[in-house]
Amino acid sequence: FADLVGLARFCLYPWDDLTLAALLRSPLCDVDEASLYALAQGRRGSLWGELQRRAAERPEWSAARELFAWARAEAAQRPPFDFYGRLLGRRDAAGRSLRARILTRLGREAEQALDAFLAEALAAERRGVRDLERFAEQMAGSEVEVKREQEEGRGEVRVMTVHGSKGLEAPVV
């Protein structure tokens, strides 16, 4: 949830360099630490301004600038559920949706978290929250917990805390 709420914060406050730096390193972008350092080190203004000025220097910066410019324009005119639905369905140059990119980077467990986030956005709209600022504020203060059911025979190793694994019945936890 943090990256999606962070994107809302960036759309509202693009001069927040810490939020933008976190987003550039998040699954929303393909900017690694060295690339972020190269962009941020020695800049004369905000990180957003630097990204806009230097985006053509690297493909990952160009893709990030394009995503963030699109998000800022959409956030100004869309309610939260519509905004996030469009965001997750948005395709990159390789044709992958942002949702698919997130799942590739974070694993299939993130699918339930994304669905829960969209459900929260829809519920907020039904309560009358039509702007991204109020939605981001509510989400930052909420403590939504996504419960995952143990699935049989997925052929995966799941690493979890003892607290998170409590109640699971499996040969090895």
Short mmCIF file of C-alpha atoms in Angstrom, two decimals:
data_model
loop_
_atom_site.label_atom_id
_atom_site.label_comp_id
_atom_site.label_asym_id
_atom_site.label_seq_id
_atom_site.Cartn_x
_atom_site.Cartn_y
_atom_site.Cartn_z
CA PHE A 1 0.00 0.00 0.00
CA ALA A 2 2.84 2.37 0.85
CA ASP A 3 4.02 2.82 -2.74
CA LEU A 4 0.50 3.49 -4.01
CA VAL A 5 -0.20 5.99 -1.23
CA GLY A 6 3.25 7.48 -1.89
CA LEU A 7 2.30 8.02 -5.52
CA ALA A 8 -0.75 9.99 -4.38
CA ARG A 9 1.50 12.10 -2.15
CA PHE A 10 3.85 12.74 -5.05
CA CYS A 11 0.95 13.78 -7.29
CA LEU A 12 -0.15 16.26 -4.64
CA TYR A 13 3.32 17.43 -3.53
CA PRO A 14 5.87 16.83 -6.33
CA TRP A 15 8.58 18.77 -4.48
CA ASP A 16 8.71 16.08 -1.74
CA ASP A 17 12.09 14.62 -2.71
CA LEU A 18 12.03 11.78 -0.18
CA THR A 19 8.69 10.47 -1.47
CA LEU A 20 9.86 10.69 -5.09
CA ALA A 21 13.15 8.93 -4.29
CA ALA A 22 11.24 6.10 -2.60
CA LEU A 23 8.92 5.82 -5.62
CA LEU A 24 11.84 5.70 -8.04
CA ARG A 25 13.21 2.71 -6.08
CA SER A 26 9.78 1.07 -5.76
CA PRO A 27 8.23 -1.55 -8.08
CA LEU A 28 6.59 1.34 -9.95
CA CYS A 29 9.94 2.21 -11.57
CA ASP A 30 13.11 0.43 -12.68
CA VAL A 31 15.57 2.89 -11.12
CA ASP A 32 18.31 1.16 -9.14
CA GLU A 33 20.36 2.74 -6.34
CA ALA A 34 23.26 3.80 -8.58
CA SER A 35 20.90 5.40 -11.08
CA LEU A 36 19.01 7.26 -8.34
CA TYR A 37 22.29 8.48 -6.90
CA ALA A 38 23.43 9.71 -10.31
CA LEU A 39 20.17 11.61 -10.68
CA ALA A 40 20.00 13.07 -7.18
CA GLN A 41 23.63 13.82 -6.34
CA GLY A 42 24.57 17.42 -7.00
CA ARG A 43 21.14 18.54 -8.21
CA ARG A 44 20.35 22.23 -7.93
CA GLY A 45 16.61 21.99 -7.28
CA SER A 46 13.96 19.43 -6.51
CA LEU A 47 14.36 15.81 -7.52
CA TRP A 48 11.24 16.10 -9.70
CA GLY A 49 12.73 19.08 -11.52
CA GLU A 50 15.98 17.20 -12.03
CA LEU A 51 14.12 14.14 -13.35
CA GLN A 52 12.22 16.32 -15.80
CA ARG A 53 15.41 18.04 -17.01
CA ARG A 54 17.54 14.92 -17.35
CA ALA A 55 15.03 12.21 -18.27
CA ALA A 56 16.47 11.78 -21.77
CA GLU A 57 19.84 10.69 -20.34
CA ARG A 58 18.67 7.22 -19.27
CA PRO A 59 15.73 5.05 -20.34
CA GLU A 60 14.67 4.31 -16.75
CA TRP A 61 14.53 8.06 -16.00
CA SER A 62 12.50 8.70 -19.12
CA ALA A 63 10.02 5.95 -18.22
CA ALA A 64 9.74 7.26 -14.65
CA ARG A 65 9.16 10.84 -15.81
CA GLU A 66 6.49 9.66 -18.23
CA LEU A 67 4.73 7.63 -15.52
CA PHE A 68 4.82 10.44 -12.97
CA ALA A 69 3.70 13.12 -15.43
CA TRP A 70 0.81 10.88 -16.48
CA ALA A 71 -0.08 10.18 -12.83
CA ARG A 72 -0.10 13.88 -11.92
CA ALA A 73 -2.41 14.70 -14.83
CA GLU A 74 -4.76 11.79 -14.08
CA ALA A 75 -4.81 12.40 -10.33
CA ALA A 76 -6.11 15.91 -10.88
CA GLN A 77 -9.22 14.68 -12.70
CA ARG A 78 -10.03 11.17 -11.44
CA PRO A 79 -11.49 9.75 -8.24
CA PRO A 80 -9.23 7.33 -6.33
CA PHE A 81 -10.59 3.99 -7.61
CA ASP A 82 -10.55 5.13 -11.24
CA PHE A 83 -7.05 6.60 -10.84
CA TYR A 84 -5.55 3.47 -9.31
CA GLY A 85 -7.40 1.14 -11.66
CA ARG A 86 -5.99 3.02 -14.65
CA LEU A 87 -2.55 3.13 -13.03
CA LEU A 88 -2.37 -0.63 -12.48
CA GLY A 89 -3.64 -1.29 -16.00
CA ARG A 90 -1.18 1.14 -17.61
CA ARG A 91 1.30 -0.60 -19.91
CA ASP A 92 4.99 0.13 -20.24
CA ALA A 93 7.03 0.18 -23.46
CA ALA A 94 7.36 -3.63 -23.31
CA GLY A 95 3.57 -4.04 -23.07
CA ARG A 96 3.51 -5.15 -19.41
CA SER A 97 0.89 -3.66 -17.13
CA LEU A 98 2.06 -1.97 -13.97
CA ARG A 99 0.16 -4.60 -12.02
CA ALA A 100 2.13 -7.37 -13.77
CA ARG A 101 5.40 -5.57 -13.08
CA ILE A 102 4.56 -5.26 -9.38
CA LEU A 103 3.63 -8.94 -9.18
CA THR A 104 6.84 -9.92 -10.96
CA ARG A 105 8.92 -7.98 -8.46
CA LEU A 106 6.99 -8.73 -5.26
CA GLY A 107 5.49 -12.15 -5.97
CA ARG A 108 1.96 -13.47 -6.26
CA GLU A 109 1.13 -12.56 -2.65
CA ALA A 110 1.07 -8.92 -3.72
CA GLU A 111 -2.01 -9.66 -5.84
CA GLN A 112 -4.22 -9.90 -2.78
CA ALA A 113 -2.76 -6.67 -1.40
CA LEU A 114 -3.43 -4.84 -4.69
CA ASP A 115 -7.00 -6.15 -4.76
CA ALA A 116 -7.50 -5.07 -1.14
CA PHE A 117 -6.14 -1.62 -1.93
CA LEU A 118 -8.52 -1.22 -4.87
CA ALA A 119 -11.38 -2.40 -2.65
CA GLU A 120 -10.44 0.28 -0.11
CA ALA A 121 -10.42 2.90 -2.88
CA LEU A 122 -13.86 1.81 -4.04
CA ALA A 123 -15.19 1.79 -0.47
CA ALA A 124 -13.79 5.29 0.09
CA GLU A 125 -15.58 6.56 -3.02
CA ARG A 126 -18.82 5.05 -1.75
CA ARG A 127 -18.29 6.99 1.49
CA GLY A 128 -17.99 10.19 -0.55
CA VAL A 129 -14.21 10.48 -0.82
CA ARG A 130 -13.75 11.70 -4.38
CA ASP A 131 -10.31 13.31 -4.20
CA LEU A 132 -6.89 11.72 -3.93
CA GLU A 133 -5.75 13.92 -1.05
CA ARG A 134 -8.48 12.75 1.33
CA PHE A 135 -8.06 9.16 0.19
CA ALA A 136 -4.28 9.22 0.76
CA GLU A 137 -4.81 10.75 4.18
CA GLN A 138 -7.31 8.04 5.13
CA MET A 139 -5.09 5.24 3.80
CA ALA A 140 -2.03 6.56 5.62
CA GLY A 141 -3.98 6.41 8.87
CA SER A 142 -5.63 3.04 8.25
CA GLU A 143 -4.38 -0.30 9.42
CA VAL A 144 -5.73 -2.58 6.72
CA GLU A 145 -4.43 -6.11 7.11
CA VAL A 146 -4.54 -8.54 4.23
CA LYS A 147 -5.15 -12.11 5.39
CA ARG A 148 -3.81 -14.77 3.08
CA GLU A 149 -5.08 -18.29 2.94
CA GLN A 150 -2.57 -21.10 2.75
CA GLU A 151 -2.80 -22.55 -0.74
CA GLU A 152 -2.02 -26.18 -1.38
CA GLY A 153 0.72 -27.36 -3.68
CA ARG A 154 2.01 -24.11 -5.10
CA GLY A 155 5.59 -25.39 -5.26
CA GLU A 156 6.95 -22.30 -3.53
CA VAL A 157 8.90 -21.54 -0.42
CA ARG A 158 7.25 -18.88 1.70
CA VAL A 159 9.36 -17.01 4.21
CA MET A 160 7.34 -15.47 7.02
CA THR A 161 7.65 -14.43 10.61
CA VAL A 162 6.55 -16.77 13.37
CA HIS A 163 3.70 -14.37 14.07
CA GLY A 164 2.63 -14.41 10.41
CA SER A 165 2.76 -18.19 10.20
CA LYS A 166 0.69 -18.77 13.35
CA GLY A 167 -2.20 -21.07 12.60
CA LEU A 168 -0.85 -22.41 9.31
CA GLU A 169 -0.83 -26.14 8.93
CA ALA A 170 2.10 -27.15 6.78
CA PRO A 171 4.86 -29.74 6.97
CA VAL A 172 7.42 -26.99 7.48
CA VAL A 173 6.78 -23.44 8.65
#
